[in-house]
């Protein structure tokens, strides 16, 4: 197999330090067996998240120098606005400090009464939290193939249109606040949504008069998969594929910390719904800041204006996706069960198969995550029952369909050799999987518990 070489060369480096296994055993214990509580200085290769962890280009660093820090009407705002309008063909743009900033402002606007629902292929956990904080409930309608981890399907992030229509009819179209197309789909394993599926979802939404939203954190990677896998798109430019995707939605909520190639940033873009725009412009002031900065520095808006275009470059995307694929292929060749095909931003390791002896409420994927930190100072993250949390009404632990450890690859940061260190560690843990132990809570937070929970081994 050929994996694309880096379409860039390195001009600045950041020193990283490896600890000893003995040190890591002590450090993890002091971190309450939760990788989120580790200090960056004690992590050799950090695969916790691809969010906000990208390396910026020399063009982005130079763009910082022209940042206009005017409180209102910043030049940086207008430069960023014109890039977003150019990419989306939407009329309205409102910056926010990150994805959650956009979610907290937008999602309540469509929740007009009690007992309403948002429907997504799969809501990511922070989006689910903001749906619930807005007083609605989140329903997922992804295709069943998504959970058949070993079997190939080109678009495992797709909506099941039958489930979607059934849910709309069961709940009543007037109780559906919106349909959120999450592209790529993080919780499904970084799996893409096809253009045909987005078109069909959009048609169904129009049929029932429901607003369609794109959660576009990784929309550029989604466009790359469409170009690579969907009939009729091989010769289209990435930006034009993205534009067609956006044409099937009314609103784009974006965490720019992924496919914006910046360390902080986000935004709301609205196609043509002026009233919705005015409501968001009102809400953004108390929640995020004046509408021409929305919690972002002027200089960050300029870095994002450059980053958004760089993230749509096909050579950049091919290398980015190939790096993740390289790690996934190494694990598959060693017999490690992973979500296949390999996702766009991460390799998702199937820990239910690796540790069948650990019940879902003792968090098998967290146990594997801890083991690879001890093995090689690599920090990954659990995307399973721990992240899924408790039912907001019954407060029972929700058993996740999949218990995944996510090895999340930052953009333009690590080399293929770093990924060999990761692969060797995961393979070692896999070969010693019978020694893995479950975890119990010492402290369980009430919201988004995985970020700050404390555990002890059972
Ligand atoms: C599809 C999608 N929609 C919205 C947001 C919110 O965006 P924001 O508020 O973070 O900017 C996210 C954030 N995803 C981060 C969150 C995270 C998880 C574990 C560890 C660290 C960070 C991640 O997947 O890594 C997302 O994936």
CSV table of C-alpha atoms and ligand atoms in Angstrom, one decimal:
chain,number,residue,atom,x,y,z
A,1,UNK,CA,0.0,0.0,0.0
A,2,UNK,CA,1.2,3.5,-0.8
A,3,UNK,CA,0.7,6.2,1.9
A,4,UNK,CA,1.2,9.8,0.9
A,5,UNK,CA,4.3,11.6,2.1
A,6,UNK,CA,3.9,14.9,4.0
A,7,UNK,CA,3.1,17.8,1.6
A,8,UNK,CA,5.0,20.1,4.0
A,9,UNK,CA,8.4,20.3,5.7
A,10,UNK,CA,9.1,21.2,9.3
A,11,UNK,CA,10.5,24.6,10.2
A,12,UNK,CA,9.7,24.7,14.0
A,13,UNK,CA,9.8,21.8,16.4
A,14,UNK,CA,8.4,21.2,19.9
A,15,UNK,CA,10.4,18.9,22.2
A,16,UNK,CA,8.5,15.8,23.5
A,17,UNK,CA,9.7,13.6,26.4
A,18,UNK,CA,9.3,9.9,27.1
A,19,UNK,CA,8.9,8.8,30.8
A,20,UNK,CA,9.7,5.4,32.2
A,21,UNK,CA,7.0,2.7,32.7
A,22,UNK,CA,7.4,2.9,36.5
A,23,UNK,CA,6.9,6.7,36.4
A,24,UNK,CA,3.7,6.2,34.2
A,25,UNK,CA,2.2,3.7,36.6
A,26,UNK,CA,2.5,6.3,39.5
A,27,UNK,CA,1.4,9.2,37.3
A,28,UNK,CA,-1.7,7.4,36.1
A,29,UNK,CA,-2.7,6.5,39.6
A,30,UNK,CA,-2.3,10.1,40.7
A,31,UNK,CA,-4.5,11.1,37.7
A,32,UNK,CA,-7.3,8.9,39.1
A,33,UNK,CA,-7.0,6.5,36.1
A,34,UNK,CA,-8.4,9.2,33.8
A,35,UNK,CA,-6.2,10.3,30.9
A,36,UNK,CA,-7.9,13.7,30.8
A,37,UNK,CA,-6.2,14.4,34.2
A,38,UNK,CA,-2.7,13.7,32.9
A,39,UNK,CA,-0.4,16.6,32.4
A,40,UNK,CA,0.8,17.2,28.8
A,41,UNK,CA,4.4,17.1,30.0
A,42,UNK,CA,3.8,13.4,31.1
A,43,UNK,CA,2.4,12.4,27.7
A,44,UNK,CA,4.8,11.3,24.9
A,45,UNK,CA,2.3,11.0,22.0
A,46,UNK,CA,-1.0,12.8,22.6
A,47,UNK,CA,-3.9,11.2,20.7
A,48,UNK,CA,-6.6,12.5,23.1
A,49,UNK,CA,-8.2,14.6,20.5
A,50,UNK,CA,-7.8,16.2,17.0
A,51,UNK,CA,-9.7,19.2,18.4
A,52,UNK,CA,-7.6,22.3,18.7
A,53,UNK,CA,-4.4,20.3,18.4
A,54,UNK,CA,-3.4,21.0,14.8
A,55,UNK,CA,-0.1,22.6,13.8
A,56,UNK,CA,-0.6,25.9,12.1
A,57,UNK,CA,1.2,26.9,8.8
A,58,UNK,CA,3.6,29.8,8.4
A,59,UNK,CA,0.8,31.6,6.5
A,60,UNK,CA,-1.5,31.2,9.5
A,61,UNK,CA,1.2,32.4,12.0
A,62,UNK,CA,1.8,35.4,9.8
A,63,UNK,CA,-1.9,36.1,9.6
A,64,UNK,CA,-1.9,36.5,13.4
A,65,UNK,CA,0.2,39.7,12.9
A,66,UNK,CA,-2.6,41.5,11.0
A,67,UNK,CA,-5.3,40.6,13.5
A,68,UNK,CA,-7.6,43.6,14.1
A,69,UNK,CA,-8.5,43.6,17.8
A,70,UNK,CA,-11.2,46.3,17.4
A,71,UNK,CA,-14.2,45.4,19.6
A,72,UNK,CA,-16.7,46.0,16.8
A,73,UNK,CA,-16.4,45.8,13.1
A,74,UNK,CA,-12.9,44.1,13.1
A,75,UNK,CA,-11.2,43.7,9.7
A,76,UNK,CA,-10.4,40.2,10.8
A,77,UNK,CA,-14.2,39.5,11.1
A,78,UNK,CA,-14.8,40.6,7.5
A,79,UNK,CA,-11.9,38.6,6.2
A,80,UNK,CA,-13.2,35.5,7.9
A,81,UNK,CA,-16.8,36.2,7.0
A,82,UNK,CA,-15.9,36.4,3.3
A,83,UNK,CA,-14.0,33.0,3.4
A,84,UNK,CA,-17.0,31.3,5.1
A,85,UNK,CA,-19.4,32.8,2.6
A,86,UNK,CA,-17.2,31.7,-0.2
A,87,UNK,CA,-17.0,28.1,1.1
A,88,UNK,CA,-20.7,27.7,2.1
A,89,UNK,CA,-22.6,30.1,-0.2
A,90,UNK,CA,-24.5,31.0,3.0
A,91,UNK,CA,-25.6,34.6,3.6
A,92,UNK,CA,-25.0,34.9,7.4
A,93,UNK,CA,-22.0,34.3,9.6
A,94,UNK,CA,-21.5,34.6,13.4
A,95,UNK,CA,-18.2,33.7,15.1
A,96,UNK,CA,-18.1,31.7,18.3
A,97,UNK,CA,-15.2,30.7,20.5
A,98,UNK,CA,-15.6,27.0,19.6
A,99,UNK,CA,-18.2,24.4,18.6
A,100,UNK,CA,-19.9,24.4,22.0
A,101,UNK,CA,-20.1,28.2,21.8
A,102,UNK,CA,-22.1,27.9,18.5
A,103,UNK,CA,-24.2,25.1,19.9
A,104,UNK,CA,-25.2,26.9,23.1
A,105,UNK,CA,-26.4,29.9,21.0
A,106,UNK,CA,-28.1,28.1,18.2
A,107,UNK,CA,-29.7,25.0,19.5
A,108,UNK,CA,-32.2,26.7,21.9
A,109,UNK,CA,-33.6,28.8,19.1
A,110,UNK,CA,-35.5,25.9,17.6
A,111,UNK,CA,-36.7,24.5,20.9
A,112,UNK,CA,-40.0,26.4,21.2
A,113,UNK,CA,-41.8,24.1,23.7
A,114,UNK,CA,-41.3,21.1,26.0
A,115,UNK,CA,-41.0,17.6,24.6
A,116,UNK,CA,-39.1,18.5,21.5
A,117,UNK,CA,-36.4,16.4,19.8
A,118,UNK,CA,-33.3,16.8,17.6
A,119,UNK,CA,-32.5,13.9,15.3
A,120,UNK,CA,-28.9,13.2,14.2
A,121,UNK,CA,-27.1,10.3,12.5
A,122,UNK,CA,-25.3,10.2,15.9
A,123,UNK,CA,-25.1,13.3,18.1
A,124,UNK,CA,-21.6,13.8,19.5
A,125,UNK,CA,-21.6,14.1,23.3
A,126,UNK,CA,-21.1,17.8,23.6
A,127,UNK,CA,-23.9,18.4,21.0
A,128,UNK,CA,-26.1,16.0,22.9
A,129,UNK,CA,-25.5,17.9,26.1
A,130,UNK,CA,-26.5,21.2,24.5
A,131,UNK,CA,-29.6,19.6,23.0
A,132,UNK,CA,-30.5,18.5,26.6
A,133,UNK,CA,-29.5,21.8,28.1
A,134,UNK,CA,-31.9,23.4,25.6
A,135,UNK,CA,-34.7,21.3,27.1
A,136,UNK,CA,-34.9,18.8,24.2
A,137,UNK,CA,-34.0,15.2,23.7
A,138,UNK,CA,-31.5,13.8,21.2
A,139,UNK,CA,-32.4,10.8,19.0
A,140,UNK,CA,-29.8,9.0,16.8
A,141,UNK,CA,-30.8,7.3,13.5
A,142,UNK,CA,-27.6,6.0,12.0
A,143,UNK,CA,-27.6,2.9,9.7
A,144,UNK,CA,-27.1,-0.4,11.4
A,145,UNK,CA,-24.0,-1.2,9.3
A,146,UNK,CA,-22.2,1.4,11.5
A,147,UNK,CA,-22.2,-1.1,14.4
A,148,UNK,CA,-20.9,-4.0,12.3
A,149,UNK,CA,-17.3,-2.9,13.0
A,150,UNK,CA,-15.4,-5.4,10.8
A,151,UNK,CA,-17.6,-5.2,7.7
A,152,UNK,CA,-16.8,-2.6,5.0
A,153,UNK,CA,-19.4,0.0,4.2
A,154,UNK,CA,-18.2,3.2,2.4
A,155,UNK,CA,-20.5,5.6,4.4
A,156,UNK,CA,-21.1,4.2,7.9
A,157,UNK,CA,-22.2,7.6,9.1
A,158,UNK,CA,-25.3,7.6,6.9
A,159,UNK,CA,-28.8,8.2,8.3
A,160,UNK,CA,-31.2,5.2,8.1
A,161,UNK,CA,-34.0,7.0,6.2
A,162,UNK,CA,-36.6,4.5,7.5
A,163,UNK,CA,-35.6,5.2,11.1
A,164,UNK,CA,-35.6,8.9,10.4
A,165,UNK,CA,-39.1,9.0,8.9
A,166,UNK,CA,-40.5,6.7,11.5
A,167,UNK,CA,-39.1,8.9,14.3
A,168,UNK,CA,-40.6,12.0,12.7
A,169,UNK,CA,-44.0,10.4,12.4
A,170,UNK,CA,-43.8,8.8,15.9
A,171,UNK,CA,-42.9,12.1,17.6
A,172,UNK,CA,-44.9,14.3,15.3
A,173,UNK,CA,-43.1,16.7,12.8
A,174,UNK,CA,-44.1,19.7,14.9
A,175,UNK,CA,-42.0,18.3,17.8
A,176,UNK,CA,-38.8,17.9,15.8
A,177,UNK,CA,-36.7,21.0,16.4
A,178,UNK,CA,-34.1,20.0,13.8
A,179,UNK,CA,-32.2,17.3,12.0
A,180,UNK,CA,-28.4,17.5,12.6
A,181,UNK,CA,-26.2,15.9,9.9
A,182,UNK,CA,-22.8,15.2,11.7
A,183,UNK,CA,-20.1,15.0,9.0
A,184,UNK,CA,-17.9,13.0,9.4
A,185,UNK,CA,-19.6,11.1,12.2
A,186,UNK,CA,-17.4,11.1,15.3
A,187,UNK,CA,-19.2,8.6,17.5
A,188,UNK,CA,-19.6,6.2,14.5
A,189,UNK,CA,-15.8,6.1,14.2
A,190,UNK,CA,-15.1,9.1,12.1
A,191,UNK,CA,-17.3,7.7,9.4
A,192,UNK,CA,-18.5,9.8,6.4
A,193,UNK,CA,-22.0,10.6,5.2
A,194,UNK,CA,-22.6,10.3,1.4
A,195,UNK,CA,-23.9,13.1,-0.7
A,196,UNK,CA,-26.8,11.0,-1.8
A,197,UNK,CA,-27.8,10.4,1.9
A,198,UNK,CA,-27.5,14.2,2.7
A,199,UNK,CA,-29.7,14.9,-0.3
A,200,UNK,CA,-32.3,12.4,0.8
A,201,UNK,CA,-32.3,13.7,4.4
A,202,UNK,CA,-32.6,17.2,3.1
A,203,UNK,CA,-35.6,16.2,0.9
A,204,UNK,CA,-37.3,14.5,3.9
A,205,UNK,CA,-36.7,17.5,6.1
A,206,UNK,CA,-38.3,19.8,3.5
A,207,UNK,CA,-41.2,17.4,3.1
A,208,UNK,CA,-42.0,17.8,6.9
A,209,UNK,CA,-40.9,21.4,7.2
A,210,UNK,CA,-38.0,20.6,9.5
A,211,UNK,CA,-34.8,22.7,9.7
A,212,UNK,CA,-31.6,20.9,8.6
A,213,UNK,CA,-28.3,21.6,10.4
A,214,UNK,CA,-24.8,20.4,9.5
A,215,UNK,CA,-22.4,19.8,12.4
A,216,UNK,CA,-19.4,20.4,10.1
A,217,UNK,CA,-16.4,19.9,12.5
A,218,UNK,CA,-14.9,17.5,10.0
A,219,UNK,CA,-16.7,18.5,6.8
A,220,UNK,CA,-13.5,18.7,4.7
A,221,UNK,CA,-12.6,15.1,5.5
A,222,UNK,CA,-16.2,14.1,4.7
A,223,UNK,CA,-15.8,15.8,1.3
A,224,UNK,CA,-12.5,13.8,0.7
A,225,UNK,CA,-14.3,10.5,1.4
A,226,UNK,CA,-17.1,11.5,-1.1
A,227,UNK,CA,-14.5,12.3,-3.7
A,228,UNK,CA,-12.8,8.9,-3.0
A,229,UNK,CA,-15.8,6.7,-2.7
A,230,UNK,CA,-19.0,8.2,-4.3
A,231,UNK,CA,-19.9,7.8,-7.9
A,232,UNK,CA,-19.7,11.0,-9.9
A,233,UNK,CA,-17.4,13.0,-7.5
A,234,UNK,CA,-14.0,11.8,-8.5
A,235,UNK,CA,-13.3,14.8,-10.7
A,236,UNK,CA,-14.8,17.5,-8.5
A,237,UNK,CA,-12.7,19.9,-6.4
A,238,UNK,CA,-13.0,19.4,-2.6
A,239,UNK,CA,-14.4,22.9,-2.1
A,240,UNK,CA,-17.2,22.2,-4.7
A,241,UNK,CA,-18.1,18.9,-3.0
A,242,UNK,CA,-18.3,20.8,0.3
A,243,UNK,CA,-20.5,23.5,-1.3
A,244,UNK,CA,-22.9,20.9,-2.5
A,245,UNK,CA,-23.1,19.3,0.9
A,246,UNK,CA,-23.9,22.7,2.5
A,247,UNK,CA,-26.6,23.3,-0.1
A,248,UNK,CA,-28.5,20.4,1.6
A,249,UNK,CA,-28.7,22.2,5.0
A,250,UNK,CA,-30.1,25.5,6.4
A,251,UNK,CA,-27.5,26.0,9.1
A,252,UNK,CA,-23.8,25.1,9.6
A,253,UNK,CA,-22.5,24.8,13.2
A,254,UNK,CA,-18.7,24.5,13.1
A,255,UNK,CA,-16.1,23.7,15.6
A,256,UNK,CA,-13.1,25.2,13.8
A,257,UNK,CA,-10.8,23.3,16.0
A,258,UNK,CA,-10.9,20.4,13.6
A,259,UNK,CA,-11.2,21.2,9.9
A,260,UNK,CA,-10.4,24.8,10.5
A,261,UNK,CA,-6.8,24.0,11.4
A,262,UNK,CA,-6.8,26.3,14.4
A,263,UNK,CA,-6.3,25.9,18.1
A,264,UNK,CA,-9.5,27.8,19.1
A,265,UNK,CA,-12.6,28.9,17.1
A,266,UNK,CA,-16.0,28.1,15.9
A,267,UNK,CA,-19.0,29.7,14.1
A,268,UNK,CA,-22.6,29.6,13.0
A,269,UNK,CA,-23.4,30.1,9.3
A,270,UNK,CA,-27.0,30.5,8.2
A,271,UNK,CA,-28.0,30.0,4.5
A,272,UNK,CA,-30.9,32.6,4.2
A,273,UNK,CA,-33.1,32.5,7.3
A,274,UNK,CA,-32.9,36.1,8.4
A,275,UNK,CA,-35.1,35.8,11.5
A,276,UNK,CA,-32.9,32.9,12.8
A,277,UNK,CA,-29.8,35.0,12.1
A,278,UNK,CA,-31.2,37.9,14.0
A,279,UNK,CA,-32.1,35.7,17.0
A,280,UNK,CA,-28.6,34.2,17.1
A,281,UNK,CA,-27.0,37.7,16.7
A,282,UNK,CA,-29.0,38.7,19.8
A,283,UNK,CA,-28.1,35.6,21.9
A,284,UNK,CA,-24.4,35.6,20.9
A,285,UNK,CA,-23.9,39.0,22.8
A,286,UNK,CA,-24.5,37.7,26.4
A,287,UNK,CA,-23.2,34.1,25.6
A,288,UNK,CA,-20.1,34.6,23.5
A,289,UNK,CA,-19.5,38.4,22.9
A,290,UNK,CA,-20.3,41.1,20.3
A,291,UNK,CA,-21.3,39.5,16.9
A,292,UNK,CA,-18.1,40.6,15.1
A,293,UNK,CA,-15.9,38.6,17.5
A,294,UNK,CA,-18.0,36.0,19.3
A,295,UNK,CA,-15.4,35.0,21.8
A,296,UNK,CA,-12.5,35.0,19.3
A,297,UNK,CA,-9.5,37.3,19.1
A,298,UNK,CA,-9.2,39.2,15.9
A,299,UNK,CA,-5.9,37.4,15.3
A,300,UNK,CA,-7.5,34.0,15.7
A,301,UNK,CA,-10.2,35.0,13.1
A,302,UNK,CA,-7.4,35.7,10.7
A,303,UNK,CA,-5.6,32.4,11.4
A,304,UNK,CA,-8.9,30.7,10.8
A,305,UNK,CA,-9.6,32.5,7.5
A,306,UNK,CA,-6.3,31.0,6.3
A,307,UNK,CA,-6.8,27.6,8.0
A,308,UNK,CA,-10.2,26.9,6.4
A,309,UNK,CA,-8.8,27.2,2.9
A,310,UNK,CA,-5.7,25.0,3.8
A,311,UNK,CA,-8.0,22.3,5.2
A,312,UNK,CA,-9.7,22.0,1.8
A,313,UNK,CA,-6.4,21.3,-0.1
A,314,UNK,CA,-6.6,17.8,-1.6
A,315,UNK,CA,-2.9,17.1,-1.1
A,316,UNK,CA,-3.2,18.0,2.6
A,317,UNK,CA,-6.3,15.9,3.0
A,318,UNK,CA,-4.8,12.8,1.2
A,319,UNK,CA,-1.8,12.8,3.6
A,320,UNK,CA,-4.0,13.5,6.7
A,321,UNK,CA,-6.3,10.6,5.9
A,322,UNK,CA,-3.5,8.3,4.8
A,323,UNK,CA,-1.7,8.8,8.1
A,324,UNK,CA,-4.8,7.6,10.0
A,325,UNK,CA,-5.2,4.8,7.5
A,326,UNK,CA,-1.6,3.7,8.0
A,327,UNK,CA,-2.1,3.3,11.8
A,328,UNK,CA,-5.4,1.5,11.2
A,329,UNK,CA,-3.9,-0.9,8.7
A,330,UNK,CA,-1.0,-1.7,11.0
A,331,UNK,CA,-3.4,-2.7,13.7
A,332,UNK,CA,-5.7,-4.7,11.4
A,333,UNK,CA,-2.7,-6.6,10.0
A,334,UNK,CA,-1.9,-7.5,13.7
A,335,UNK,CA,-5.4,-8.8,14.2
A,336,UNK,CA,-6.5,-5.9,16.5
A,337,UNK,CA,-10.3,-5.3,16.0
A,338,UNK,CA,-11.0,-1.7,14.8
A,339,UNK,CA,-13.9,0.1,13.1
A,340,UNK,CA,-13.4,-0.6,9.4
A,341,UNK,CA,-13.0,1.3,7.1
A,342,UNK,CA,-10.6,3.5,9.0
A,343,UNK,CA,-12.1,6.9,10.0
A,344,UNK,CA,-10.9,10.3,8.8
A,345,UNK,CA,-9.5,11.6,12.1
A,346,UNK,CA,-8.9,8.5,14.2
A,347,UNK,CA,-8.6,4.8,14.5
A,348,UNK,CA,-11.3,3.4,16.8
A,349,UNK,CA,-10.3,0.2,18.5
A,350,UNK,CA,-13.1,-2.3,19.4
A,351,UNK,CA,-12.5,-2.8,23.1
A,352,UNK,CA,-15.7,-4.9,23.6
A,353,UNK,CA,-14.0,-7.6,21.6
A,354,UNK,CA,-10.6,-7.0,23.2
A,355,UNK,CA,-11.9,-7.2,26.8
A,356,UNK,CA,-15.2,-9.2,26.8
A,357,UNK,CA,-14.5,-10.0,30.5
A,358,UNK,CA,-15.1,-6.3,31.4
A,359,UNK,CA,-18.8,-5.3,31.7
A,360,UNK,CA,-19.9,-2.1,30.0
A,361,UNK,CA,-20.3,-0.2,33.3
A,362,UNK,CA,-16.7,-1.0,34.2
A,363,UNK,CA,-15.6,0.8,31.0
A,364,UNK,CA,-13.5,-1.6,29.0
A,365,UNK,CA,-12.3,1.0,26.5
A,366,UNK,CA,-11.1,3.2,29.4
A,367,UNK,CA,-9.1,0.2,30.7
A,368,UNK,CA,-7.4,-0.3,27.3
A,369,UNK,CA,-6.7,3.5,27.1
A,370,UNK,CA,-5.0,3.4,30.5
A,371,UNK,CA,-3.0,0.3,29.4
A,372,UNK,CA,-1.5,2.0,26.3
A,373,UNK,CA,-0.5,5.0,28.4
A,374,UNK,CA,1.4,2.8,30.8
A,375,UNK,CA,2.9,0.8,27.9
A,376,UNK,CA,4.2,3.8,25.9
A,377,UNK,CA,3.1,7.2,27.2
A,378,UNK,CA,0.4,7.4,24.5
A,379,UNK,CA,-2.8,9.2,25.5
A,380,UNK,CA,-6.0,8.1,23.8
A,381,UNK,CA,-9.6,8.5,24.8
A,382,UNK,CA,-12.7,6.4,25.5
A,383,UNK,CA,-15.7,6.7,23.2
A,384,UNK,CA,-18.2,4.3,24.7
A,385,UNK,CA,-20.5,3.8,27.7
A,386,UNK,CA,-18.4,6.2,29.9
A,387,UNK,CA,-18.8,9.0,27.4
A,388,UNK,CA,-22.4,8.2,26.7
A,389,UNK,CA,-23.2,8.7,30.3
A,390,UNK,CA,-26.6,8.4,32.0
A,391,UNK,CA,-30.2,8.7,30.6
A,392,UNK,CA,-31.2,12.3,31.4
A,393,UNK,CA,-34.6,11.0,32.7
A,394,UNK,CA,-34.0,7.6,34.4
A,395,UNK,CA,-30.4,8.5,35.3
A,396,UNK,CA,-29.5,4.8,34.5
A,397,UNK,CA,-26.1,4.2,32.9
A,398,UNK,CA,-26.7,3.9,29.1
A,399,UNK,CA,-25.0,0.9,27.5
A,400,UNK,CA,-23.2,2.0,24.4
A,401,UNK,CA,-23.5,0.0,21.2
A,402,UNK,CA,-19.8,0.2,20.8
A,403,UNK,CA,-17.0,0.3,23.4
A,404,UNK,CA,-14.2,2.2,21.4
A,405,UNK,CA,-10.8,3.5,22.3
A,406,UNK,CA,-10.2,6.4,19.9
A,407,UNK,CA,-6.6,7.0,18.7
A,408,UNK,CA,-7.2,10.6,17.5
A,409,UNK,CA,-4.6,12.0,15.2
A,410,UNK,CA,-3.9,15.7,15.3
A,411,UNK,CA,-3.5,17.4,11.9
A,412,UNK,CA,0.1,18.0,10.6
A,413,UNK,CA,1.7,17.1,14.0
A,414,UNK,CA,3.0,13.6,14.2
A,415,UNK,CA,5.1,11.5,11.7
A,416,UNK,CA,4.5,8.0,10.5
A,417,UNK,CA,7.2,6.8,12.9
A,418,UNK,CA,5.3,8.2,15.9
A,419,UNK,CA,2.3,6.1,14.7
A,420,UNK,CA,4.6,3.0,14.7
A,421,UNK,CA,5.3,3.6,18.4
A,422,UNK,CA,1.5,3.8,18.9
A,423,UNK,CA,0.8,0.7,16.8
A,424,UNK,CA,3.5,-1.3,18.7
A,425,UNK,CA,1.9,-0.3,22.1
A,426,UNK,CA,-1.6,-1.2,21.1
A,427,UNK,CA,-0.5,-4.5,19.7
A,428,UNK,CA,1.4,-5.3,22.9
A,429,UNK,CA,-1.7,-4.4,25.0
A,430,UNK,CA,-3.8,-6.5,22.7
A,431,UNK,CA,-1.5,-9.5,23.1
A,432,UNK,CA,-1.8,-9.2,26.9
A,433,UNK,CA,-5.5,-8.3,26.9
A,434,UNK,CA,-6.5,-11.0,29.5
A,435,UNK,CA,-4.7,-8.9,32.2
A,436,UNK,CA,-7.0,-5.9,31.6
A,437,UNK,CA,-9.1,-4.9,34.7
A,438,UNK,CA,-12.4,-3.0,34.9
A,439,UNK,CA,-12.8,0.5,36.6
A,440,UNK,CA,-15.1,1.8,39.2
A,441,UNK,CA,-16.0,5.5,39.9
A,442,UNK,CA,-14.4,7.2,42.9
A,443,UNK,CA,-16.0,10.5,41.7
A,444,UNK,CA,-18.7,10.7,38.9
A,445,UNK,CA,-19.6,14.3,37.7
A,446,UNK,CA,-23.3,15.0,36.7
A,447,UNK,CA,-22.6,16.3,33.2
A,448,UNK,CA,-20.1,15.1,30.6
A,449,UNK,CA,-18.7,12.9,33.3
A,450,UNK,CA,-15.7,11.5,31.3
A,451,UNK,CA,-13.8,14.7,31.2
A,452,UNK,CA,-13.3,15.0,35.0
A,453,UNK,CA,-14.3,11.6,36.6
A,454,UNK,CA,-12.0,9.8,39.0
A,455,UNK,CA,-11.7,6.0,39.0
A,456,UNK,CA,-10.0,3.1,40.8
A,457,UNK,CA,-9.2,-0.3,39.2
A,458,UNK,CA,-11.4,-3.2,40.3
B,1,LIG,C1,-18.7,16.3,15.8
B,1,LIG,C2,-18.5,17.4,16.9
B,1,LIG,N1,-19.3,18.4,17.0
B,1,LIG,C3,-19.1,19.4,18.0
B,1,LIG,C4,-18.0,19.3,18.8
B,1,LIG,C5,-17.8,20.4,19.9
B,1,LIG,O1,-16.8,21.3,19.4
B,1,LIG,P1,-15.9,22.0,20.5
B,1,LIG,O2,-16.8,22.7,21.4
B,1,LIG,O3,-15.0,21.0,21.1
B,1,LIG,O4,-15.1,23.0,19.6
B,1,LIG,C6,-17.1,18.2,18.7
B,1,LIG,C7,-15.9,18.2,19.7
B,1,LIG,N2,-15.2,17.1,19.6
B,1,LIG,C8,-14.1,16.9,20.5
B,1,LIG,C9,-14.5,16.9,21.9
B,1,LIG,C10,-13.5,16.2,22.8
B,1,LIG,C11,-13.7,14.9,23.1
B,1,LIG,C12,-12.8,14.2,23.8
B,1,LIG,C13,-11.6,14.8,24.2
B,1,LIG,C14,-11.4,16.2,23.9
B,1,LIG,C15,-12.3,16.9,23.1
B,1,LIG,C16,-13.4,15.6,20.0
B,1,LIG,O5,-14.1,14.8,19.3
B,1,LIG,O6,-12.3,15.4,20.4
B,1,LIG,C17,-17.3,17.3,17.7
B,1,LIG,O7,-16.5,16.2,17.6
